[in-house]
């Protein structure tokens, strides 16, 4: 086959196809291949072309794949044939083709007229000839190919000017297209790639503003893509200073900071990824399919996991394993013998792995390969989490208990001694953290924050919260405490309880957990259905960046698409969706009420179909309110 395609006079097209499939970042569709190659014939011809490359390629559901990884590996050794002008030049060509294809982007590309129409309604009524057909790959990966062509761009910096032109002309239409393609996370990945390129100062400033714009308005753009241009003209009142946020484009995940604070590990859907804290770029990704309870160590040497066996739909836990994070090789394994792991966690020094079963605790010493096992003296029907003290001497287990003080228990790693929370009134601990260098725990229970001095056995209410405090984290070396509700993060001075900062993060999903880097410079905020946000603590604590920003929590649209309302923290604003003009606002707090395991949003807006009016509804324990 390679001898055949090297004959340029007859098989140049097949060589180009193999070159494209060898360098794209995911399998591409027939329409995407036609867009890349600018083919004018009917799509029905593409299968025949793929079959001409049958030694290497196959297709399924109009998507092109390698027949086997060995085929891709073989072609990787034939770069002189596939890329006669060099691999970097090939990537630059894909970058140019991407920008040429994206010239078709325009405002309201589907001609829906009403800016407030939802993405679901748009996708339910697609035009017969989809103008975005074939453009999905261009939208997602144009910057990736520019990055791969840096060897040429360094010699010809004018290539980077194309980025400025695209961002100035097509940025908003590109966001609209990504939303319609259900690929909006690709925008953040692209902008982070651009920030890492040697662009000129003006272009870097444009990219940075684009990134911050996207971070702030992403929730509305995700659900209402045609609102993108309107948000530039008319938007809620925001600060002159952008909020100090950076996102990691991983959704619904658990996070762990490395001990050197340079990396963030995310675990989501049987995948583990490592991200650079400095710029949010991905440095490693590992597929861990068929594994559960994936738990990385803070030193990034190991990760613990649970293996499964049995028939599909009736899987059972079979063993606990500790594997090398770099090589995925198994360091230690232990069969479970019908036991069920509920949670696992490594100690801050990565020397201990604690495993919690239904009735037992097991501690494994990483270096000495020794074991300690004790019965768990309390019953936790719902175990929310495990936390170690900073010296790894104590470990706390917390959750929901019907026996009052059993909702949190602290175990001495050396002796196995158990200590239960002395406050019987605390029946549910949703989050807890040890303060650094002392045996004192801060915890959230039923929306309030409590402080438990374990040595002195004193437990008192530290802060009565107006909202519902669900999550808590502590600085490692400083003196602040972070408390999170469903949608807001508050920073308090530990001794005086002074509010230092309030973060209004632009997300419509609920906060899942928060964590502090070991150097106290970053706070990771995990969401159930949104990217991970990294908050820059030093920047936010400076007076210049003290912000009281307003985040759009939810967008509501009238049935005819003519009106829209957005829910802010303390008010509702109603706009004319066509003109973007503000019509009126109502002082109506947007409150989200939920427990640790479920999300029940008890807030809504309803437009009247007969009159120019809007009703807002907020339900709390035994209360409701309707405002015309």
Coordinates of C-alpha atoms in Angstrom, one line a residue:
X1 CA 0.0 0.0 0.0
X2 CA 2.8 2.5 0.9
X3 CA 4.4 1.8 -2.4
X4 CA 1.2 2.6 -4.1
X5 CA 0.5 5.9 -2.4
X6 CA 4.0 7.1 -2.9
X7 CA 3.2 7.3 -6.6
X8 CA 2.1 11.0 -6.5
X9 CA 0.7 10.9 -10.1
X10 CA -2.1 8.5 -9.2
X11 CA -2.6 8.3 -5.5
X12 CA -1.8 11.8 -4.0
X13 CA -5.3 12.1 -2.6
X14 CA -5.0 8.9 -0.7
X15 CA -1.7 10.0 0.7
X16 CA -3.3 13.2 1.9
X17 CA -6.1 11.3 3.5
X18 CA -3.7 9.1 5.4
X19 CA -1.7 12.1 6.5
X20 CA -4.9 13.8 7.8
X21 CA -6.2 10.8 9.7
X22 CA -2.7 10.3 11.2
X23 CA -2.6 13.8 12.6
X24 CA -6.1 14.7 13.7
X25 CA -6.9 14.8 17.4
X26 CA -9.9 12.5 17.2
X27 CA -11.6 10.3 14.5
X28 CA -13.3 12.6 12.0
X29 CA -16.5 12.2 10.1
X30 CA -17.0 12.0 6.3
X31 CA -18.2 15.6 6.2
X32 CA -15.2 16.8 8.2
X33 CA -12.8 15.1 5.9
X34 CA -14.6 16.7 2.9
X35 CA -14.2 20.1 4.6
X36 CA -10.5 19.6 5.3
X37 CA -9.8 18.5 1.8
X38 CA -12.3 20.9 0.3
X39 CA -13.9 18.1 -1.8
X40 CA -16.9 19.1 -3.9
X41 CA -18.3 15.7 -4.8
X42 CA -21.1 13.9 -3.0
X43 CA -20.5 12.4 0.5
X44 CA -21.5 9.0 -0.8
X45 CA -18.1 8.8 -2.6
X46 CA -16.1 9.1 0.7
X47 CA -16.6 5.4 1.7
X48 CA -15.0 4.3 -1.6
X49 CA -12.0 6.6 -0.9
X50 CA -11.6 5.1 2.6
X51 CA -11.8 1.6 1.3
X52 CA -8.9 2.4 -1.1
X53 CA -6.9 2.9 2.1
X54 CA -8.3 -0.3 3.5
X55 CA -5.0 -1.7 4.7
X56 CA -5.0 1.2 7.2
X57 CA -8.5 2.7 7.5
X58 CA -12.1 1.6 8.1
X59 CA -15.3 3.5 8.9
X60 CA -18.3 3.1 11.1
X61 CA -21.4 5.4 11.3
X62 CA -19.7 7.8 8.8
X63 CA -16.7 8.2 11.1
X64 CA -13.2 7.2 9.9
X65 CA -10.9 5.0 12.1
X66 CA -7.6 3.2 11.9
X67 CA -8.2 -0.6 11.5
X68 CA -5.8 -1.1 14.4
X69 CA -3.3 0.9 16.5
X70 CA -0.5 -1.0 14.7
X71 CA -1.6 0.7 11.5
X72 CA -1.2 4.1 13.0
X73 CA 2.1 3.2 14.5
X74 CA 3.3 2.0 11.1
X75 CA 2.3 5.2 9.4
X76 CA 4.1 7.2 12.1
X77 CA 7.4 5.7 10.8
X78 CA 6.6 6.9 7.2
X79 CA 6.6 10.6 7.7
X80 CA 8.9 11.2 4.7
X81 CA 6.1 9.8 2.5
X82 CA 3.1 11.2 4.3
X83 CA 4.6 14.7 4.9
X84 CA 7.0 15.5 2.1
X85 CA 7.3 19.1 3.3
X86 CA 7.6 18.2 7.0
X87 CA 5.1 17.5 9.8
X88 CA 5.1 21.1 11.1
X89 CA 4.2 22.4 7.6
X90 CA 1.4 19.8 7.5
X91 CA 0.0 21.1 10.8
X92 CA 0.2 24.6 9.6
X93 CA -1.8 23.6 6.6
X94 CA -4.5 22.1 8.8
X95 CA -4.5 25.4 10.8
X96 CA -5.0 27.4 7.6
X97 CA -7.7 25.1 6.4
X98 CA -9.5 25.4 9.7
X99 CA -9.6 29.2 9.6
X100 CA -10.7 29.1 6.0
X101 CA -13.6 26.8 7.0
X102 CA -14.5 28.9 10.0
X103 CA -14.9 32.0 7.7
X104 CA -18.5 30.6 7.2
X105 CA -19.4 31.4 10.8
X106 CA -21.8 34.2 11.4
X107 CA -24.2 35.4 14.0
X108 CA -27.4 33.3 14.2
X109 CA -26.0 30.8 11.7
X110 CA -29.2 28.7 11.9
X111 CA -31.4 31.8 11.3
X112 CA -33.5 31.4 14.5
X113 CA -34.0 35.2 14.9
X114 CA -34.9 35.2 18.7
X115 CA -31.7 35.6 20.7
X116 CA -33.3 33.9 23.8
X117 CA -34.1 30.6 22.1
X118 CA -32.6 27.6 23.9
X119 CA -30.0 25.3 22.4
X120 CA -32.4 22.4 22.8
X121 CA -35.1 24.1 20.7
X122 CA -32.5 25.0 18.0
X123 CA -31.2 21.4 17.8
X124 CA -34.7 20.0 17.6
X125 CA -35.3 22.1 14.4
X126 CA -32.1 21.9 12.4
X127 CA -32.2 23.1 8.8
X128 CA -32.1 20.4 6.1
X129 CA -28.7 21.6 5.0
X130 CA -26.7 22.2 8.2
X131 CA -24.3 25.1 7.7
X132 CA -22.1 23.6 10.6
X133 CA -21.8 20.3 8.8
X134 CA -18.1 19.5 8.6
X135 CA -17.0 22.4 10.8
X136 CA -17.0 20.7 14.2
X137 CA -13.4 19.6 14.0
X138 CA -12.2 23.0 12.9
X139 CA -14.1 24.6 15.8
X140 CA -12.5 22.3 18.3
X141 CA -8.9 21.9 17.2
X142 CA -7.8 24.8 15.0
X143 CA -5.4 26.1 17.7
X144 CA -4.0 22.6 18.4
X145 CA -2.6 22.6 14.9
X146 CA -1.1 26.1 15.2
X147 CA 0.7 24.9 18.4
X148 CA 2.1 21.9 16.4
X149 CA 3.5 24.2 13.7
X150 CA 5.5 26.5 16.1
X151 CA 8.8 25.4 14.4
X152 CA 7.6 27.3 11.3
X153 CA 5.9 30.1 13.1
X154 CA 9.0 31.0 15.0
X155 CA 10.7 31.7 11.7
X156 CA 7.6 33.4 10.3
X157 CA 5.8 35.2 13.2
X158 CA 3.3 36.8 10.8
X159 CA 1.5 33.4 11.0
X160 CA 0.3 34.4 14.5
X161 CA -1.4 37.5 13.1
X162 CA -4.1 35.2 11.8
X163 CA -5.1 34.5 15.4
X164 CA -5.7 38.2 16.1
X165 CA -7.8 38.5 12.9
X166 CA -9.9 35.4 13.8
X167 CA -10.5 36.5 17.4
X168 CA -11.5 40.0 16.3
X169 CA -13.8 38.9 13.6
X170 CA -15.2 35.5 14.6
X171 CA -14.8 35.0 18.4
X172 CA -18.5 35.4 19.3
X173 CA -19.7 33.4 16.3
X174 CA -17.2 30.7 17.2
X175 CA -18.6 30.5 20.7
X176 CA -22.1 30.3 19.3
X177 CA -21.1 27.4 17.0
X178 CA -19.4 25.5 19.8
X179 CA -22.5 25.8 21.9
X180 CA -24.6 24.5 19.1
X181 CA -22.2 21.6 18.6
X182 CA -22.3 20.8 22.3
X183 CA -18.6 21.4 22.5
X184 CA -18.3 24.5 24.5
X185 CA -15.5 23.2 26.8
X186 CA -13.2 23.2 23.7
X187 CA -13.3 27.0 23.8
X188 CA -11.4 27.1 27.1
X189 CA -8.9 24.5 25.9
X190 CA -8.3 26.6 22.8
X191 CA -7.9 29.9 24.7
X192 CA -5.4 28.2 27.1
X193 CA -3.4 27.0 24.1
X194 CA -3.3 30.5 22.6
X195 CA -2.1 32.0 25.9
X196 CA 0.9 29.6 25.8
X197 CA 1.9 30.7 22.3
X198 CA 4.4 33.6 21.6
X199 CA 1.7 35.9 20.3
X200 CA 2.2 39.7 20.3
X201 CA 1.1 41.8 23.2
X202 CA -2.1 43.1 21.6
X203 CA -3.2 39.6 20.6
X204 CA -2.4 38.2 24.1
X205 CA -4.5 40.9 25.7
X206 CA -7.4 40.1 23.3
X207 CA -7.1 36.4 24.1
X208 CA -7.1 37.1 27.8
X209 CA -10.2 39.2 27.6
X210 CA -11.8 36.5 25.5
X211 CA -11.0 33.9 28.2
X212 CA -12.4 36.0 31.0
X213 CA -15.5 36.9 29.0
X214 CA -16.1 33.2 28.4
X215 CA -15.6 32.3 32.0
X216 CA -18.1 34.9 33.1
X217 CA -20.8 34.2 30.6
X218 CA -20.3 30.6 29.8
X219 CA -23.5 29.4 31.7
X220 CA -25.8 31.5 29.6
X221 CA -23.9 30.8 26.3
X222 CA -24.1 27.1 27.0
X223 CA -28.0 27.1 27.1
X224 CA -28.7 30.1 24.9
X225 CA -26.0 30.4 22.2
X226 CA -27.6 33.3 20.4
X227 CA -27.2 35.4 23.5
X228 CA -23.5 35.7 22.9
X229 CA -23.5 39.0 20.9
X230 CA -26.2 40.4 23.1
X231 CA -24.1 39.9 26.2
X232 CA -21.5 42.1 24.8
X233 CA -24.0 44.9 24.3
X234 CA -26.2 44.4 27.4
X235 CA -25.2 42.5 30.5
X236 CA -25.6 42.6 34.2
X237 CA -23.5 45.1 36.1
X238 CA -20.0 43.7 36.6
X239 CA -16.7 45.0 38.0
X240 CA -14.1 46.9 36.0
X241 CA -11.7 44.2 37.3
X242 CA -12.2 40.7 36.0
X243 CA -12.5 38.0 38.7
X244 CA -9.3 35.9 39.4
X245 CA -10.6 32.6 37.9
X246 CA -9.0 30.0 35.8
X247 CA -10.8 26.8 34.7
X248 CA -9.7 23.2 34.1
X249 CA -12.0 21.8 31.4
X250 CA -12.9 18.6 33.3
X251 CA -16.5 18.0 34.4
X252 CA -18.1 16.4 37.4
X253 CA -14.7 15.3 38.9
X254 CA -12.9 14.9 42.1
X255 CA -9.6 16.9 42.6
X256 CA -6.3 16.5 44.5
X257 CA -3.5 19.0 44.6
X258 CA 0.1 17.7 44.5
X259 CA 2.3 18.4 47.5
X260 CA 4.5 20.8 45.4
X261 CA 1.3 22.7 44.4
X262 CA 2.3 22.6 40.8
X263 CA -0.3 20.1 39.6
X264 CA -3.9 19.3 40.0
X265 CA -5.2 15.8 39.6
X266 CA -8.8 15.2 38.4
X267 CA -10.6 11.9 38.4
X268 CA -13.8 11.7 36.3
X269 CA -15.6 8.8 34.5
X270 CA -12.7 6.3 34.9
X271 CA -10.2 8.8 33.6
X272 CA -7.4 10.5 35.6
X273 CA -5.8 13.6 34.3
X274 CA -3.0 15.9 35.6
X275 CA -3.1 19.6 35.0
X276 CA -0.6 22.4 35.4
X277 CA -1.8 24.8 38.1
X278 CA 0.1 27.7 36.5
X279 CA -1.8 27.7 33.2
X280 CA -4.5 25.0 33.4
X281 CA -2.9 22.9 30.7
X282 CA -3.2 19.1 30.7
X283 CA 0.1 17.3 31.2
X284 CA -1.1 13.7 31.4
X285 CA -4.3 11.6 31.0
X286 CA -4.8 7.9 31.8
X287 CA -7.8 5.8 30.9
X288 CA -8.8 3.6 33.9
X289 CA -11.8 1.9 32.6
X290 CA -13.4 -0.8 34.8
X291 CA -11.8 0.7 38.0
X292 CA -13.5 2.6 40.8
X293 CA -12.7 4.7 43.8
X294 CA -9.6 6.0 42.0
X295 CA -7.6 7.9 44.6
X296 CA -4.2 9.6 43.7
X297 CA -1.5 10.2 46.3
X298 CA -0.5 13.8 46.9
X299 CA 3.1 13.1 45.9
X300 CA 1.8 11.8 42.5
X301 CA 3.7 8.5 42.9
X302 CA 0.7 6.2 43.3
X303 CA -3.0 5.9 43.0
X304 CA -5.3 3.4 44.7
X305 CA -8.3 1.8 43.0
X306 CA -10.9 -0.9 43.3
X307 CA -11.3 -3.6 40.6
X308 CA -14.6 -5.2 39.7
X309 CA -15.8 -8.6 38.5
X310 CA -19.0 -10.4 37.7
X311 CA -21.5 -10.0 34.9
X312 CA -22.4 -6.7 33.3
X313 CA -25.0 -5.0 35.5
X314 CA -24.1 -7.2 38.4
X315 CA -20.5 -6.1 39.0
X316 CA -18.9 -6.7 42.5
X317 CA -15.8 -5.3 44.0
X318 CA -13.0 -7.9 43.8
X319 CA -9.7 -6.2 45.0
X320 CA -8.0 -3.1 46.2
X321 CA -4.9 -2.2 44.2
X322 CA -2.2 0.5 44.5
X323 CA -0.6 1.3 41.2
X324 CA 2.2 3.5 39.9
X325 CA 0.7 6.7 38.6
X326 CA 3.4 6.9 35.8
X327 CA 3.4 3.3 34.6
X328 CA 0.1 2.0 35.8
X329 CA 1.9 -1.1 37.2
X330 CA 0.5 -2.8 40.3
X331 CA 2.6 -2.2 43.5
X332 CA 0.2 -3.9 45.9
X333 CA -3.1 -5.8 45.7
X334 CA -5.5 -7.2 48.3
X335 CA -8.6 -9.3 47.6
X336 CA -11.8 -8.0 49.2
X337 CA -13.5 -11.3 50.1
X338 CA -17.0 -9.8 49.8
X339 CA -16.1 -6.6 51.6
X340 CA -17.2 -3.3 50.0
X341 CA -15.0 -0.3 49.9
X342 CA -16.9 2.9 50.7
X343 CA -14.0 5.5 50.5
X344 CA -10.2 5.7 50.4
X345 CA -7.7 8.5 50.9
X346 CA -4.0 8.9 51.1
X347 CA -2.4 10.9 54.0
X348 CA -0.8 14.3 53.2
X349 CA 2.7 12.7 53.3
X350 CA 1.5 9.9 51.0
X351 CA 2.7 7.3 53.6
X352 CA -0.6 5.9 54.6
X353 CA -3.7 4.8 52.6
X354 CA -6.9 4.5 54.7
X355 CA -9.7 2.3 53.4
X356 CA -13.2 2.5 54.9
X357 CA -15.4 -0.5 54.7
X358 CA -18.9 -0.9 56.1
X359 CA -17.7 -2.0 59.6
X360 CA -13.9 -1.8 59.4
X361 CA -11.0 0.5 58.8
X362 CA -7.8 -0.7 57.1
X363 CA -4.6 1.4 57.0
X364 CA -1.8 0.3 54.7
X365 CA 1.8 1.7 55.1
X366 CA 3.1 2.5 51.7
X367 CA 6.8 2.2 52.4
X368 CA 6.8 -0.5 55.1
X369 CA 4.0 -2.5 53.5
X370 CA 2.4 -3.0 56.9
X371 CA -1.3 -3.1 57.9
X372 CA -3.5 -1.9 60.7
X373 CA -7.1 -2.8 61.0
X374 CA -9.8 -1.7 63.5
X375 CA -13.5 -2.1 63.7
X376 CA -15.4 1.1 62.9
X377 CA -17.2 1.9 66.2
X378 CA -20.0 4.0 64.6
X379 CA -22.4 3.5 61.8
X380 CA -22.4 6.0 58.9
X381 CA -25.1 5.2 56.5
X382 CA -23.8 7.9 54.2
X383 CA -20.0 8.5 54.4
X384 CA -19.4 11.9 52.8
X385 CA -15.6 12.1 53.3
X386 CA -12.2 11.3 54.9
X387 CA -9.7 13.8 56.1
X388 CA -6.2 13.5 57.7
X389 CA -4.6 15.9 60.1
X390 CA -1.6 17.8 58.7
X391 CA 0.9 15.4 60.5
X392 CA -1.0 12.3 59.3
X393 CA -1.4 11.2 62.9
X394 CA -5.3 11.4 63.0
X395 CA -7.9 10.6 60.4
X396 CA -11.5 11.7 60.5
X397 CA -14.5 10.0 58.9
X398 CA -17.7 12.0 58.6
X399 CA -21.2 11.7 57.1
X400 CA -24.8 11.2 58.1
X401 CA -25.7 9.3 61.2
X402 CA -29.0 8.7 63.1
X403 CA -27.0 8.5 66.4
X404 CA -26.1 12.1 66.7
X405 CA -22.4 12.2 67.8
X406 CA -21.7 9.3 65.4
X407 CA -21.7 11.7 62.4
X408 CA -18.0 12.3 62.8
X409 CA -15.3 10.1 64.3
X410 CA -11.6 10.6 64.6
X411 CA -9.1 7.6 64.7
X412 CA -5.6 7.7 66.0
X413 CA -3.4 6.1 63.2
X414 CA -1.0 4.6 65.7
X415 CA -3.3 3.3 68.4
X416 CA -6.7 3.0 66.8
X417 CA -8.3 5.0 69.5
X418 CA -11.7 6.4 68.4
X419 CA -13.0 9.8 69.4
X420 CA -16.6 10.9 68.6
X421 CA -18.0 14.3 68.3
X422 CA -19.4 15.4 71.7
X423 CA -22.3 17.5 70.2
X424 CA -25.3 15.3 69.9
X425 CA -27.1 18.1 68.1
X426 CA -24.8 17.6 65.1
X427 CA -26.4 14.8 63.1
X428 CA -25.0 15.4 59.7
X429 CA -21.5 16.6 58.7
X430 CA -21.3 17.4 54.9
X431 CA -17.6 18.6 55.0
X432 CA -14.7 18.7 57.5
X433 CA -11.1 19.8 57.5
X434 CA -8.3 19.7 60.1
X435 CA -6.6 23.0 60.9
X436 CA -2.9 22.9 60.2
X437 CA -0.5 21.8 63.0
X438 CA -3.3 21.4 65.6
X439 CA -5.8 18.8 66.4
X440 CA -8.9 21.0 65.6
X441 CA -11.5 20.3 63.1
X442 CA -13.8 22.8 61.2
X443 CA -16.9 21.2 59.9
X444 CA -20.2 22.1 58.1
X445 CA -23.4 20.7 59.6
X446 CA -26.9 21.7 58.5
X447 CA -25.6 24.9 56.9
X448 CA -23.6 26.1 59.9
X449 CA -19.9 25.9 60.6
X450 CA -18.6 24.2 63.8
X451 CA -15.2 24.0 65.5
X452 CA -14.1 20.9 67.4
X453 CA -11.0 20.9 69.6
X454 CA -10.3 17.2 69.7
X455 CA -7.7 17.4 72.5
X456 CA -9.9 19.6 74.8
X457 CA -13.1 17.8 73.6
X458 CA -14.7 21.2 73.0
X459 CA -17.2 21.7 70.2
X460 CA -18.8 25.0 69.5
X461 CA -20.6 26.8 66.7
X462 CA -18.0 28.9 64.9
X463 CA -20.3 30.6 62.4
X464 CA -24.0 30.7 61.8
X465 CA -24.5 30.9 58.1
X466 CA -27.2 32.9 56.3
X467 CA -27.0 30.5 53.3
X468 CA -26.4 26.7 53.4
X469 CA -22.7 26.1 54.1
X470 CA -21.9 22.7 52.5
X471 CA -18.2 22.7 52.0
X472 CA -15.1 23.9 54.0
X473 CA -11.4 24.1 53.3
X474 CA -8.5 25.6 55.3
X475 CA -5.2 27.2 54.3
X476 CA -2.1 25.2 55.1
X477 CA 0.1 28.0 56.3
X478 CA -2.1 31.1 56.4
X479 CA -5.0 32.0 58.6
X480 CA -8.0 31.8 56.4
X481 CA -11.0 29.4 56.1
X482 CA -12.9 28.9 52.8
X483 CA -16.7 28.1 53.1
X484 CA -18.8 27.3 50.1
X485 CA -22.6 27.2 49.6
X486 CA -24.1 25.7 46.4
X487 CA -22.9 28.7 44.3
X488 CA -20.6 31.0 46.3
X489 CA -17.2 30.7 48.1
X490 CA -16.4 32.9 51.1
X491 CA -13.0 33.4 52.6
X492 CA -12.9 34.3 56.3
X493 CA -10.0 35.1 58.7
X494 CA -9.9 32.2 61.1
X495 CA -9.4 34.1 64.4
X496 CA -11.6 37.2 63.8
X497 CA -14.2 35.6 61.4
X498 CA -13.7 38.7 59.2
X499 CA -15.0 38.2 55.7
X500 CA -12.0 38.6 53.4
X501 CA -13.4 37.8 50.0
X502 CA -16.5 36.5 48.3
X503 CA -16.3 34.6 45.0
X504 CA -19.3 34.7 42.7
X505 CA -18.4 32.0 40.3
X506 CA -20.3 32.0 36.9
X507 CA -21.9 28.5 37.0
X508 CA -25.4 27.2 37.1
X509 CA -24.3 23.9 38.5
X510 CA -23.8 23.2 42.2
X511 CA -20.4 23.1 43.9
X512 CA -19.4 19.6 44.6
X513 CA -16.3 20.1 46.8
X514 CA -13.4 22.6 47.4
X515 CA -9.7 22.0 48.1
X516 CA -6.7 24.2 48.9
X517 CA -3.2 23.9 47.3
X518 CA -0.4 23.2 49.7
X519 CA 1.1 26.6 49.1
X520 CA -2.2 28.3 49.8
X521 CA -2.2 30.1 46.4
X522 CA -5.0 28.2 44.7
X523 CA -8.5 27.0 45.7
X524 CA -10.0 24.4 43.5
X525 CA -13.8 24.5 43.2
X526 CA -15.4 21.3 41.8
X527 CA -18.8 21.4 40.2
X528 CA -21.3 18.6 39.4
X529 CA -21.7 19.6 35.7
X530 CA -19.2 22.3 35.1
X531 CA -15.5 22.7 34.8
X532 CA -13.2 22.9 37.8
X533 CA -12.5 26.5 38.8
X534 CA -9.0 27.5 40.1
X535 CA -9.2 30.7 42.2
X536 CA -6.1 32.8 42.5
X537 CA -6.1 33.5 46.3
X538 CA -3.2 36.1 46.5
X539 CA -4.6 38.1 43.6
X540 CA -8.1 38.1 45.0
X541 CA -6.9 39.2 48.4
X542 CA -5.3 42.4 47.1
X543 CA -7.4 45.5 47.6
X544 CA -7.4 46.2 43.8
X545 CA -9.1 42.9 43.1
X546 CA -11.5 42.8 46.0
X547 CA -14.7 42.1 44.1
X548 CA -18.3 42.0 44.7
X549 CA -19.0 40.6 41.2
X550 CA -22.4 39.5 40.0
X551 CA -22.7 36.0 38.6
X552 CA -25.6 34.9 36.3
X553 CA -27.0 31.9 38.1
X554 CA -29.8 30.9 35.8
X555 CA -31.4 32.2 32.6
X556 CA -35.2 31.9 31.9
X557 CA -36.8 32.5 28.6
X558 CA -40.4 33.3 27.7
X559 CA -42.3 30.8 25.5
X560 CA -42.3 33.1 22.5
X561 CA -38.6 33.9 22.9
X562 CA -39.2 37.6 23.2
X563 CA -38.4 38.0 26.9
X564 CA -35.7 36.7 29.1
X565 CA -34.8 36.9 32.7
X566 CA -31.5 36.2 34.5
X567 CA -31.2 35.3 38.1
X568 CA -28.5 37.1 40.0
X569 CA -27.5 36.7 43.6
X570 CA -30.0 39.1 45.0
X571 CA -32.3 40.2 42.1
X572 CA -34.0 39.2 38.9
X573 CA -33.4 41.3 35.7
X574 CA -35.9 41.1 32.8
X575 CA -34.8 42.1 29.3
X576 CA -36.3 42.3 25.8
X577 CA -34.5 39.4 24.1
X578 CA -34.6 41.1 20.7
X579 CA -33.1 44.4 21.6
X580 CA -31.2 43.5 24.8
X581 CA -32.7 46.4 26.7
X582 CA -33.4 46.1 30.4
X583 CA -37.2 46.3 31.1
X584 CA -37.3 46.0 34.9
X585 CA -35.8 44.2 37.9
X586 CA -37.0 42.7 41.1
X587 CA -35.1 42.3 44.4
X588 CA -35.6 38.6 44.8
X589 CA -32.7 36.5 46.2
X590 CA -31.8 33.5 44.1
X591 CA -31.5 30.7 46.7
X592 CA -30.4 27.2 46.0
X593 CA -31.3 24.7 48.8
X594 CA -29.8 21.2 48.7
X595 CA -28.3 18.4 50.8
X596 CA -24.9 16.8 50.4
X597 CA -26.1 14.1 48.1
X598 CA -29.0 15.7 46.1
X599 CA -29.7 18.9 44.4
X600 CA -33.1 20.4 44.7
X601 CA -33.2 23.9 43.1
X602 CA -36.3 25.6 44.6
X603 CA -36.3 28.7 42.5
X604 CA -38.1 29.6 39.3
X605 CA -39.4 32.2 36.9
X606 CA -42.5 32.0 34.9
X607 CA -43.6 34.4 32.1
X608 CA -47.2 35.2 31.5
X609 CA -48.5 34.3 28.0
X610 CA -51.3 36.8 28.0
X611 CA -49.9 39.9 29.8
X612 CA -46.6 41.6 30.1
X613 CA -45.7 40.2 33.5
X614 CA -43.4 37.7 35.2
X615 CA -43.7 35.7 38.4
X616 CA -40.8 34.5 40.5
X617 CA -41.1 31.7 43.0
X618 CA -38.7 30.8 45.8
X619 CA -39.5 27.8 48.0
X620 CA -37.7 27.2 51.3
X621 CA -38.8 25.3 54.4
X622 CA -42.5 26.2 54.5
X623 CA -42.3 29.4 52.5
X624 CA -43.0 30.7 49.1
X625 CA -43.1 34.1 47.3
X626 CA -44.6 35.3 44.1
X627 CA -43.6 38.7 42.7
X628 CA -45.3 40.3 39.7

